[in-house]
Amino acid sequence: MAAQTLTAPAVPTQELAYEAALLVREIEQYLTARVRTTAHPLVTKTTAELIAEALGTPASAAGPAPVLAPPARALRLLPDWVLSFPLLRQLHGAGRQISVAEHLELTALVIERYGWHHGALRSMSGRRCILGAQAVLLRLGYGDETTAIAAGNRLQVVLAARGISEPYHRWNDAQSRTREEALVLVRAAAAHVRQEAIQ
């Protein structure tokens, strides 16, 4: 991918902090909804599962995870390196561990909310390719490089199953590629990871 130089738009610092906080709050809500809550840290079943087991009734299925609200335009327009500022990372989730499946699901949500791009990590308007969406999560401190690399490997597995050997970031950059195809790939990789966890 060609390197791209971006100039940060003139956005008031207070507005940037507010917009960043909105995005992070939505990601936190998404992640919180995905966490299994148990009666005790050593208990592996949720409280609802324990009660259902004691009563001999099936536990009710958890509701769907909340959907992220679209991030504000000001945050999309910021260069990615701004998200890596130590103070911003500390205020907005640095060190938050997420699973590979969650990383892939959040990558798809970033593409949906920021817009999809090909030919570079991001467009001047803030749209992201798959790799660019992963960079947003990594720079905000959600997961680490190991998680992002594992997610990339899962994307490659899905492409390989389709008979495609090129790296996913090059596949994303093909002129004929569409946003829908990119989202289908990322979500298929997430589903594949979740399916393996069940088996």
mmCIF file of the C-alpha atoms, coordinates in Angstrom:
data_MODEL
# 
_entry.id   MODEL 
# 
loop_
_atom_site.group_PDB 
_atom_site.id 
_atom_site.type_symbol 
_atom_site.label_atom_id 
_atom_site.label_alt_id 
_atom_site.label_comp_id 
_atom_site.label_asym_id 
_atom_site.label_entity_id 
_atom_site.label_seq_id 
_atom_site.pdbx_PDB_ins_code 
_atom_site.Cartn_x 
_atom_site.Cartn_y 
_atom_site.Cartn_z 
_atom_site.occupancy 
_atom_site.B_iso_or_equiv 
_atom_site.pdbx_formal_charge 
_atom_site.auth_seq_id 
_atom_site.auth_comp_id 
_atom_site.auth_asym_id 
_atom_site.auth_atom_id 
_atom_site.pdbx_PDB_model_num 
ATOM 1   C CA . MET A 1 1   ? 0.000   0.000   0.000  1.00 0.00 ? 1   MET A CA 1 
ATOM 2   C CA . ALA A 1 2   ? 1.233   3.470   -0.801 1.00 0.00 ? 2   ALA A CA 1 
ATOM 3   C CA . ALA A 1 3   ? 2.099   5.687   2.122  1.00 0.00 ? 3   ALA A CA 1 
ATOM 4   C CA . GLN A 1 4   ? -0.288  8.568   2.579  1.00 0.00 ? 4   GLN A CA 1 
ATOM 5   C CA . THR A 1 5   ? 0.395   11.914  4.217  1.00 0.00 ? 5   THR A CA 1 
ATOM 6   C CA . LEU A 1 6   ? -2.538  13.461  5.999  1.00 0.00 ? 6   LEU A CA 1 
ATOM 7   C CA . THR A 1 7   ? -2.967  16.861  7.561  1.00 0.00 ? 7   THR A CA 1 
ATOM 8   C CA . ALA A 1 8   ? -5.096  17.032  10.676 1.00 0.00 ? 8   ALA A CA 1 
ATOM 9   C CA . PRO A 1 9   ? -8.201  19.178  10.195 1.00 0.00 ? 9   PRO A CA 1 
ATOM 10  C CA . ALA A 1 10  ? -8.648  22.228  12.377 1.00 0.00 ? 10  ALA A CA 1 
ATOM 11  C CA . VAL A 1 11  ? -10.945 20.816  15.063 1.00 0.00 ? 11  VAL A CA 1 
ATOM 12  C CA . PRO A 1 12  ? -11.150 22.315  18.572 1.00 0.00 ? 12  PRO A CA 1 
ATOM 13  C CA . THR A 1 13  ? -9.397  20.146  21.193 1.00 0.00 ? 13  THR A CA 1 
ATOM 14  C CA . GLN A 1 14  ? -12.484 20.039  23.419 1.00 0.00 ? 14  GLN A CA 1 
ATOM 15  C CA . GLU A 1 15  ? -14.609 18.781  20.514 1.00 0.00 ? 15  GLU A CA 1 
ATOM 16  C CA . LEU A 1 16  ? -12.006 16.105  19.674 1.00 0.00 ? 16  LEU A CA 1 
ATOM 17  C CA . ALA A 1 17  ? -11.956 14.839  23.250 1.00 0.00 ? 17  ALA A CA 1 
ATOM 18  C CA . TYR A 1 18  ? -15.766 14.705  23.289 1.00 0.00 ? 18  TYR A CA 1 
ATOM 19  C CA . GLU A 1 19  ? -15.946 12.854  19.947 1.00 0.00 ? 19  GLU A CA 1 
ATOM 20  C CA . ALA A 1 20  ? -13.236 10.388  21.005 1.00 0.00 ? 20  ALA A CA 1 
ATOM 21  C CA . ALA A 1 21  ? -15.062 9.753   24.282 1.00 0.00 ? 21  ALA A CA 1 
ATOM 22  C CA . LEU A 1 22  ? -18.280 8.980   22.370 1.00 0.00 ? 22  LEU A CA 1 
ATOM 23  C CA . LEU A 1 23  ? -16.563 6.368   20.198 1.00 0.00 ? 23  LEU A CA 1 
ATOM 24  C CA . VAL A 1 24  ? -14.816 4.774   23.151 1.00 0.00 ? 24  VAL A CA 1 
ATOM 25  C CA . ARG A 1 25  ? -18.037 4.669   25.202 1.00 0.00 ? 25  ARG A CA 1 
ATOM 26  C CA . GLU A 1 26  ? -19.799 2.848   22.350 1.00 0.00 ? 26  GLU A CA 1 
ATOM 27  C CA . ILE A 1 27  ? -16.944 0.340   22.028 1.00 0.00 ? 27  ILE A CA 1 
ATOM 28  C CA . GLU A 1 28  ? -16.950 -0.203  25.799 1.00 0.00 ? 28  GLU A CA 1 
ATOM 29  C CA . GLN A 1 29  ? -20.727 -0.838  25.735 1.00 0.00 ? 29  GLN A CA 1 
ATOM 30  C CA . TYR A 1 30  ? -20.250 -3.360  22.941 1.00 0.00 ? 30  TYR A CA 1 
ATOM 31  C CA . LEU A 1 31  ? -17.468 -5.152  24.813 1.00 0.00 ? 31  LEU A CA 1 
ATOM 32  C CA . THR A 1 32  ? -19.294 -5.104  28.149 1.00 0.00 ? 32  THR A CA 1 
ATOM 33  C CA . ALA A 1 33  ? -22.300 -6.768  26.548 1.00 0.00 ? 33  ALA A CA 1 
ATOM 34  C CA . ARG A 1 34  ? -20.037 -9.554  25.244 1.00 0.00 ? 34  ARG A CA 1 
ATOM 35  C CA . VAL A 1 35  ? -18.565 -10.387 28.688 1.00 0.00 ? 35  VAL A CA 1 
ATOM 36  C CA . ARG A 1 36  ? -20.068 -13.305 30.605 1.00 0.00 ? 36  ARG A CA 1 
ATOM 37  C CA . THR A 1 37  ? -21.023 -12.182 34.114 1.00 0.00 ? 37  THR A CA 1 
ATOM 38  C CA . THR A 1 38  ? -20.707 -14.879 36.759 1.00 0.00 ? 38  THR A CA 1 
ATOM 39  C CA . ALA A 1 39  ? -21.604 -15.052 40.464 1.00 0.00 ? 39  ALA A CA 1 
ATOM 40  C CA . HIS A 1 40  ? -17.938 -15.538 41.416 1.00 0.00 ? 40  HIS A CA 1 
ATOM 41  C CA . PRO A 1 41  ? -14.669 -15.174 39.464 1.00 0.00 ? 41  PRO A CA 1 
ATOM 42  C CA . LEU A 1 42  ? -13.998 -18.912 39.754 1.00 0.00 ? 42  LEU A CA 1 
ATOM 43  C CA . VAL A 1 43  ? -17.467 -19.885 38.494 1.00 0.00 ? 43  VAL A CA 1 
ATOM 44  C CA . THR A 1 44  ? -17.509 -20.644 34.785 1.00 0.00 ? 44  THR A CA 1 
ATOM 45  C CA . LYS A 1 45  ? -21.283 -20.363 34.298 1.00 0.00 ? 45  LYS A CA 1 
ATOM 46  C CA . THR A 1 46  ? -23.359 -17.205 34.399 1.00 0.00 ? 46  THR A CA 1 
ATOM 47  C CA . THR A 1 47  ? -25.748 -16.653 37.295 1.00 0.00 ? 47  THR A CA 1 
ATOM 48  C CA . ALA A 1 48  ? -28.695 -17.245 34.946 1.00 0.00 ? 48  ALA A CA 1 
ATOM 49  C CA . GLU A 1 49  ? -27.180 -20.571 33.851 1.00 0.00 ? 49  GLU A CA 1 
ATOM 50  C CA . LEU A 1 50  ? -26.638 -21.659 37.469 1.00 0.00 ? 50  LEU A CA 1 
ATOM 51  C CA . ILE A 1 51  ? -30.251 -20.814 38.418 1.00 0.00 ? 51  ILE A CA 1 
ATOM 52  C CA . ALA A 1 52  ? -31.605 -22.574 35.341 1.00 0.00 ? 52  ALA A CA 1 
ATOM 53  C CA . GLU A 1 53  ? -29.479 -25.625 36.114 1.00 0.00 ? 53  GLU A CA 1 
ATOM 54  C CA . ALA A 1 54  ? -30.719 -25.713 39.729 1.00 0.00 ? 54  ALA A CA 1 
ATOM 55  C CA . LEU A 1 55  ? -34.358 -25.441 38.591 1.00 0.00 ? 55  LEU A CA 1 
ATOM 56  C CA . GLY A 1 56  ? -33.867 -27.894 35.747 1.00 0.00 ? 56  GLY A CA 1 
ATOM 57  C CA . THR A 1 57  ? -35.001 -25.380 33.120 1.00 0.00 ? 57  THR A CA 1 
ATOM 58  C CA . PRO A 1 58  ? -33.101 -24.175 30.070 1.00 0.00 ? 58  PRO A CA 1 
ATOM 59  C CA . ALA A 1 59  ? -31.281 -20.855 30.528 1.00 0.00 ? 59  ALA A CA 1 
ATOM 60  C CA . SER A 1 60  ? -32.633 -18.009 28.463 1.00 0.00 ? 60  SER A CA 1 
ATOM 61  C CA . ALA A 1 61  ? -30.363 -16.944 25.623 1.00 0.00 ? 61  ALA A CA 1 
ATOM 62  C CA . ALA A 1 62  ? -28.580 -13.627 26.011 1.00 0.00 ? 62  ALA A CA 1 
ATOM 63  C CA . GLY A 1 63  ? -29.837 -10.782 23.865 1.00 0.00 ? 63  GLY A CA 1 
ATOM 64  C CA . PRO A 1 64  ? -27.898 -9.532  20.871 1.00 0.00 ? 64  PRO A CA 1 
ATOM 65  C CA . ALA A 1 65  ? -24.891 -7.319  21.432 1.00 0.00 ? 65  ALA A CA 1 
ATOM 66  C CA . PRO A 1 66  ? -25.605 -3.609  21.077 1.00 0.00 ? 66  PRO A CA 1 
ATOM 67  C CA . VAL A 1 67  ? -24.611 -1.995  17.801 1.00 0.00 ? 67  VAL A CA 1 
ATOM 68  C CA . LEU A 1 68  ? -22.083 0.810   17.825 1.00 0.00 ? 68  LEU A CA 1 
ATOM 69  C CA . ALA A 1 69  ? -23.515 4.208   16.982 1.00 0.00 ? 69  ALA A CA 1 
ATOM 70  C CA . PRO A 1 70  ? -21.748 5.894   14.087 1.00 0.00 ? 70  PRO A CA 1 
ATOM 71  C CA . PRO A 1 71  ? -18.582 7.629   15.325 1.00 0.00 ? 71  PRO A CA 1 
ATOM 72  C CA . ALA A 1 72  ? -18.550 11.382  14.918 1.00 0.00 ? 72  ALA A CA 1 
ATOM 73  C CA . ARG A 1 73  ? -17.071 12.787  11.722 1.00 0.00 ? 73  ARG A CA 1 
ATOM 74  C CA . ALA A 1 74  ? -14.408 14.773  13.594 1.00 0.00 ? 74  ALA A CA 1 
ATOM 75  C CA . LEU A 1 75  ? -12.874 11.564  14.952 1.00 0.00 ? 75  LEU A CA 1 
ATOM 76  C CA . ARG A 1 76  ? -12.896 9.922   11.522 1.00 0.00 ? 76  ARG A CA 1 
ATOM 77  C CA . LEU A 1 77  ? -10.981 12.845  10.055 1.00 0.00 ? 77  LEU A CA 1 
ATOM 78  C CA . LEU A 1 78  ? -8.150  12.738  12.585 1.00 0.00 ? 78  LEU A CA 1 
ATOM 79  C CA . PRO A 1 79  ? -4.932  11.067  11.466 1.00 0.00 ? 79  PRO A CA 1 
ATOM 80  C CA . ASP A 1 80  ? -4.497  7.658   13.097 1.00 0.00 ? 80  ASP A CA 1 
ATOM 81  C CA . TRP A 1 81  ? -1.348  8.716   14.944 1.00 0.00 ? 81  TRP A CA 1 
ATOM 82  C CA . VAL A 1 82  ? -3.431  11.094  17.087 1.00 0.00 ? 82  VAL A CA 1 
ATOM 83  C CA . LEU A 1 83  ? -5.239  8.067   18.553 1.00 0.00 ? 83  LEU A CA 1 
ATOM 84  C CA . SER A 1 84  ? -1.877  6.748   19.786 1.00 0.00 ? 84  SER A CA 1 
ATOM 85  C CA . PHE A 1 85  ? -1.138  9.698   22.081 1.00 0.00 ? 85  PHE A CA 1 
ATOM 86  C CA . PRO A 1 86  ? -0.442  8.156   25.518 1.00 0.00 ? 86  PRO A CA 1 
ATOM 87  C CA . LEU A 1 87  ? -2.870  10.435  27.348 1.00 0.00 ? 87  LEU A CA 1 
ATOM 88  C CA . LEU A 1 88  ? -5.666  9.741   24.842 1.00 0.00 ? 88  LEU A CA 1 
ATOM 89  C CA . ARG A 1 89  ? -5.007  5.987   25.020 1.00 0.00 ? 89  ARG A CA 1 
ATOM 90  C CA . GLN A 1 90  ? -5.034  6.021   28.834 1.00 0.00 ? 90  GLN A CA 1 
ATOM 91  C CA . LEU A 1 91  ? -8.307  7.917   28.894 1.00 0.00 ? 91  LEU A CA 1 
ATOM 92  C CA . HIS A 1 92  ? -9.896  5.706   26.261 1.00 0.00 ? 92  HIS A CA 1 
ATOM 93  C CA . GLY A 1 93  ? -9.285  2.032   26.940 1.00 0.00 ? 93  GLY A CA 1 
ATOM 94  C CA . ALA A 1 94  ? -5.569  1.362   26.488 1.00 0.00 ? 94  ALA A CA 1 
ATOM 95  C CA . GLY A 1 95  ? -4.748  -2.208  27.348 1.00 0.00 ? 95  GLY A CA 1 
ATOM 96  C CA . ARG A 1 96  ? -8.331  -3.480  26.930 1.00 0.00 ? 96  ARG A CA 1 
ATOM 97  C CA . GLN A 1 97  ? -8.020  -7.134  25.952 1.00 0.00 ? 97  GLN A CA 1 
ATOM 98  C CA . ILE A 1 98  ? -10.441 -8.395  23.332 1.00 0.00 ? 98  ILE A CA 1 
ATOM 99  C CA . SER A 1 99  ? -10.742 -11.734 21.603 1.00 0.00 ? 99  SER A CA 1 
ATOM 100 C CA . VAL A 1 100 ? -9.878  -12.300 17.949 1.00 0.00 ? 100 VAL A CA 1 
ATOM 101 C CA . ALA A 1 101 ? -13.593 -12.645 17.131 1.00 0.00 ? 101 ALA A CA 1 
ATOM 102 C CA . GLU A 1 102 ? -14.368 -9.358  18.907 1.00 0.00 ? 102 GLU A CA 1 
ATOM 103 C CA . HIS A 1 103 ? -11.515 -7.657  17.059 1.00 0.00 ? 103 HIS A CA 1 
ATOM 104 C CA . LEU A 1 104 ? -12.963 -8.823  13.735 1.00 0.00 ? 104 LEU A CA 1 
ATOM 105 C CA . GLU A 1 105 ? -16.517 -7.801  14.683 1.00 0.00 ? 105 GLU A CA 1 
ATOM 106 C CA . LEU A 1 106 ? -15.323 -4.354  15.769 1.00 0.00 ? 106 LEU A CA 1 
ATOM 107 C CA . THR A 1 107 ? -13.280 -4.056  12.552 1.00 0.00 ? 107 THR A CA 1 
ATOM 108 C CA . ALA A 1 108 ? -16.484 -4.593  10.564 1.00 0.00 ? 108 ALA A CA 1 
ATOM 109 C CA . LEU A 1 109 ? -18.297 -2.009  12.698 1.00 0.00 ? 109 LEU A CA 1 
ATOM 110 C CA . VAL A 1 110 ? -15.544 0.568   12.136 1.00 0.00 ? 110 VAL A CA 1 
ATOM 111 C CA . ILE A 1 111 ? -15.814 0.006   8.367  1.00 0.00 ? 111 ILE A CA 1 
ATOM 112 C CA . GLU A 1 112 ? -19.601 0.396   8.552  1.00 0.00 ? 112 GLU A CA 1 
ATOM 113 C CA . ARG A 1 113 ? -19.403 3.595   10.586 1.00 0.00 ? 113 ARG A CA 1 
ATOM 114 C CA . TYR A 1 114 ? -16.344 5.265   9.053  1.00 0.00 ? 114 TYR A CA 1 
ATOM 115 C CA . GLY A 1 115 ? -16.955 4.058   5.504  1.00 0.00 ? 115 GLY A CA 1 
ATOM 116 C CA . TRP A 1 116 ? -14.871 1.642   3.439  1.00 0.00 ? 116 TRP A CA 1 
ATOM 117 C CA . HIS A 1 117 ? -11.810 2.496   1.354  1.00 0.00 ? 117 HIS A CA 1 
ATOM 118 C CA . HIS A 1 118 ? -9.372  0.710   -0.927 1.00 0.00 ? 118 HIS A CA 1 
ATOM 119 C CA . GLY A 1 119 ? -5.953  1.658   -2.260 1.00 0.00 ? 119 GLY A CA 1 
ATOM 120 C CA . ALA A 1 120 ? -4.676  3.059   1.070  1.00 0.00 ? 120 ALA A CA 1 
ATOM 121 C CA . LEU A 1 121 ? -5.248  2.590   4.797  1.00 0.00 ? 121 LEU A CA 1 
ATOM 122 C CA . ARG A 1 122 ? -7.645  5.541   4.812  1.00 0.00 ? 122 ARG A CA 1 
ATOM 123 C CA . SER A 1 123 ? -9.116  8.230   2.634  1.00 0.00 ? 123 SER A CA 1 
ATOM 124 C CA . MET A 1 124 ? -8.917  11.965  3.327  1.00 0.00 ? 124 MET A CA 1 
ATOM 125 C CA . SER A 1 125 ? -12.533 11.797  4.542  1.00 0.00 ? 125 SER A CA 1 
ATOM 126 C CA . GLY A 1 126 ? -11.626 9.073   7.067  1.00 0.00 ? 126 GLY A CA 1 
ATOM 127 C CA . ARG A 1 127 ? -12.949 5.962   5.322  1.00 0.00 ? 127 ARG A CA 1 
ATOM 128 C CA . ARG A 1 128 ? -10.850 2.869   6.157  1.00 0.00 ? 128 ARG A CA 1 
ATOM 129 C CA . CYS A 1 129 ? -9.792  -0.329  4.473  1.00 0.00 ? 129 CYS A CA 1 
ATOM 130 C CA . ILE A 1 130 ? -9.811  -3.535  6.526  1.00 0.00 ? 130 ILE A CA 1 
ATOM 131 C CA . LEU A 1 131 ? -6.239  -2.971  7.708  1.00 0.00 ? 131 LEU A CA 1 
ATOM 132 C CA . GLY A 1 132 ? -6.998  0.697   8.431  1.00 0.00 ? 132 GLY A CA 1 
ATOM 133 C CA . ALA A 1 133 ? -10.014 -0.250  10.556 1.00 0.00 ? 133 ALA A CA 1 
ATOM 134 C CA . GLN A 1 134 ? -7.813  -2.679  12.496 1.00 0.00 ? 134 GLN A CA 1 
ATOM 135 C CA . ALA A 1 135 ? -5.314  0.159   13.051 1.00 0.00 ? 135 ALA A CA 1 
ATOM 136 C CA . VAL A 1 136 ? -8.044  2.337   14.611 1.00 0.00 ? 136 VAL A CA 1 
ATOM 137 C CA . LEU A 1 137 ? -8.772  -0.347  17.218 1.00 0.00 ? 137 LEU A CA 1 
ATOM 138 C CA . LEU A 1 138 ? -5.108  -1.034  17.875 1.00 0.00 ? 138 LEU A CA 1 
ATOM 139 C CA . ARG A 1 139 ? -4.236  2.638   18.304 1.00 0.00 ? 139 ARG A CA 1 
ATOM 140 C CA . LEU A 1 140 ? -7.166  3.224   20.639 1.00 0.00 ? 140 LEU A CA 1 
ATOM 141 C CA . GLY A 1 141 ? -5.791  0.402   22.772 1.00 0.00 ? 141 GLY A CA 1 
ATOM 142 C CA . TYR A 1 142 ? -8.367  -2.318  22.154 1.00 0.00 ? 142 TYR A CA 1 
ATOM 143 C CA . GLY A 1 143 ? -6.430  -5.548  21.974 1.00 0.00 ? 143 GLY A CA 1 
ATOM 144 C CA . ASP A 1 144 ? -2.787  -5.749  21.003 1.00 0.00 ? 144 ASP A CA 1 
ATOM 145 C CA . GLU A 1 145 ? -0.650  -6.596  17.989 1.00 0.00 ? 145 GLU A CA 1 
ATOM 146 C CA . THR A 1 146 ? -0.943  -10.306 18.720 1.00 0.00 ? 146 THR A CA 1 
ATOM 147 C CA . THR A 1 147 ? -4.751  -10.072 18.530 1.00 0.00 ? 147 THR A CA 1 
ATOM 148 C CA . ALA A 1 148 ? -4.618  -8.003  15.318 1.00 0.00 ? 148 ALA A CA 1 
ATOM 149 C CA . ILE A 1 149 ? -2.157  -10.436 13.689 1.00 0.00 ? 149 ILE A CA 1 
ATOM 150 C CA . ALA A 1 150 ? -4.287  -13.433 14.718 1.00 0.00 ? 150 ALA A CA 1 
ATOM 151 C CA . ALA A 1 151 ? -7.334  -11.683 13.203 1.00 0.00 ? 151 ALA A CA 1 
ATOM 152 C CA . GLY A 1 152 ? -5.383  -11.108 9.986  1.00 0.00 ? 152 GLY A CA 1 
ATOM 153 C CA . ASN A 1 153 ? -4.485  -14.797 9.919  1.00 0.00 ? 153 ASN A CA 1 
ATOM 154 C CA . ARG A 1 154 ? -8.180  -15.693 10.255 1.00 0.00 ? 154 ARG A CA 1 
ATOM 155 C CA . LEU A 1 155 ? -8.970  -13.424 7.297  1.00 0.00 ? 155 LEU A CA 1 
ATOM 156 C CA . GLN A 1 156 ? -6.318  -15.289 5.297  1.00 0.00 ? 156 GLN A CA 1 
ATOM 157 C CA . VAL A 1 157 ? -7.878  -18.649 6.247  1.00 0.00 ? 157 VAL A CA 1 
ATOM 158 C CA . VAL A 1 158 ? -11.253 -17.525 4.870  1.00 0.00 ? 158 VAL A CA 1 
ATOM 159 C CA . LEU A 1 159 ? -9.636  -16.237 1.664  1.00 0.00 ? 159 LEU A CA 1 
ATOM 160 C CA . ALA A 1 160 ? -7.645  -19.479 1.279  1.00 0.00 ? 160 ALA A CA 1 
ATOM 161 C CA . ALA A 1 161 ? -10.888 -21.476 1.590  1.00 0.00 ? 161 ALA A CA 1 
ATOM 162 C CA . ARG A 1 162 ? -12.134 -19.445 -1.385 1.00 0.00 ? 162 ARG A CA 1 
ATOM 163 C CA . GLY A 1 163 ? -8.989  -20.266 -3.369 1.00 0.00 ? 163 GLY A CA 1 
ATOM 164 C CA . ILE A 1 164 ? -7.450  -16.801 -2.923 1.00 0.00 ? 164 ILE A CA 1 
ATOM 165 C CA . SER A 1 165 ? -3.782  -16.673 -1.920 1.00 0.00 ? 165 SER A CA 1 
ATOM 166 C CA . GLU A 1 166 ? -3.062  -12.928 -1.949 1.00 0.00 ? 166 GLU A CA 1 
ATOM 167 C CA . PRO A 1 167 ? -2.800  -11.075 1.381  1.00 0.00 ? 167 PRO A CA 1 
ATOM 168 C CA . TYR A 1 168 ? -6.123  -9.706  2.630  1.00 0.00 ? 168 TYR A CA 1 
ATOM 169 C CA . HIS A 1 169 ? -4.935  -6.090  2.437  1.00 0.00 ? 169 HIS A CA 1 
ATOM 170 C CA . ARG A 1 170 ? -4.124  -6.539  -1.281 1.00 0.00 ? 170 ARG A CA 1 
ATOM 171 C CA . TRP A 1 171 ? -7.425  -8.343  -1.810 1.00 0.00 ? 171 TRP A CA 1 
ATOM 172 C CA . ASN A 1 172 ? -9.165  -5.346  -0.169 1.00 0.00 ? 172 ASN A CA 1 
ATOM 173 C CA . ASP A 1 173 ? -7.367  -2.943  -2.538 1.00 0.00 ? 173 ASP A CA 1 
ATOM 174 C CA . ALA A 1 174 ? -8.518  -4.585  -5.793 1.00 0.00 ? 174 ALA A CA 1 
ATOM 175 C CA . GLN A 1 175 ? -10.308 -2.098  -8.061 1.00 0.00 ? 175 GLN A CA 1 
ATOM 176 C CA . SER A 1 176 ? -13.305 -4.419  -8.417 1.00 0.00 ? 176 SER A CA 1 
ATOM 177 C CA . ARG A 1 177 ? -13.673 -4.924  -4.650 1.00 0.00 ? 177 ARG A CA 1 
ATOM 178 C CA . THR A 1 178 ? -16.772 -3.598  -2.902 1.00 0.00 ? 178 THR A CA 1 
ATOM 179 C CA . ARG A 1 179 ? -17.569 -2.551  0.655  1.00 0.00 ? 179 ARG A CA 1 
ATOM 180 C CA . GLU A 1 180 ? -20.042 -5.417  0.967  1.00 0.00 ? 180 GLU A CA 1 
ATOM 181 C CA . GLU A 1 181 ? -17.406 -7.982  -0.041 1.00 0.00 ? 181 GLU A CA 1 
ATOM 182 C CA . ALA A 1 182 ? -14.994 -6.575  2.558  1.00 0.00 ? 182 ALA A CA 1 
ATOM 183 C CA . LEU A 1 183 ? -17.649 -6.739  5.295  1.00 0.00 ? 183 LEU A CA 1 
ATOM 184 C CA . VAL A 1 184 ? -18.635 -10.288 4.314  1.00 0.00 ? 184 VAL A CA 1 
ATOM 185 C CA . LEU A 1 185 ? -14.986 -11.382 4.553  1.00 0.00 ? 185 LEU A CA 1 
ATOM 186 C CA . VAL A 1 186 ? -14.441 -9.824  7.986  1.00 0.00 ? 186 VAL A CA 1 
ATOM 187 C CA . ARG A 1 187 ? -17.708 -11.194 9.387  1.00 0.00 ? 187 ARG A CA 1 
ATOM 188 C CA . ALA A 1 188 ? -17.062 -14.644 7.919  1.00 0.00 ? 188 ALA A CA 1 
ATOM 189 C CA . ALA A 1 189 ? -13.673 -14.708 9.665  1.00 0.00 ? 189 ALA A CA 1 
ATOM 190 C CA . ALA A 1 190 ? -15.318 -13.658 12.975 1.00 0.00 ? 190 ALA A CA 1 
ATOM 191 C CA . ALA A 1 191 ? -17.981 -16.378 12.591 1.00 0.00 ? 191 ALA A CA 1 
ATOM 192 C CA . HIS A 1 192 ? -15.272 -18.924 11.798 1.00 0.00 ? 192 HIS A CA 1 
ATOM 193 C CA . VAL A 1 193 ? -13.405 -18.059 15.017 1.00 0.00 ? 193 VAL A CA 1 
ATOM 194 C CA . ARG A 1 194 ? -16.602 -18.241 17.096 1.00 0.00 ? 194 ARG A CA 1 
ATOM 195 C CA . GLN A 1 195 ? -17.554 -21.577 15.518 1.00 0.00 ? 195 GLN A CA 1 
ATOM 196 C CA . GLU A 1 196 ? -14.147 -23.042 16.365 1.00 0.00 ? 196 GLU A CA 1 
ATOM 197 C CA . ALA A 1 197 ? -14.541 -21.880 19.979 1.00 0.00 ? 197 ALA A CA 1 
ATOM 198 C CA . ILE A 1 198 ? -17.855 -23.786 20.264 1.00 0.00 ? 198 ILE A CA 1 
ATOM 199 C CA . GLN A 1 199 ? -16.436 -27.047 18.896 1.00 0.00 ? 199 GLN A CA 1 
# 
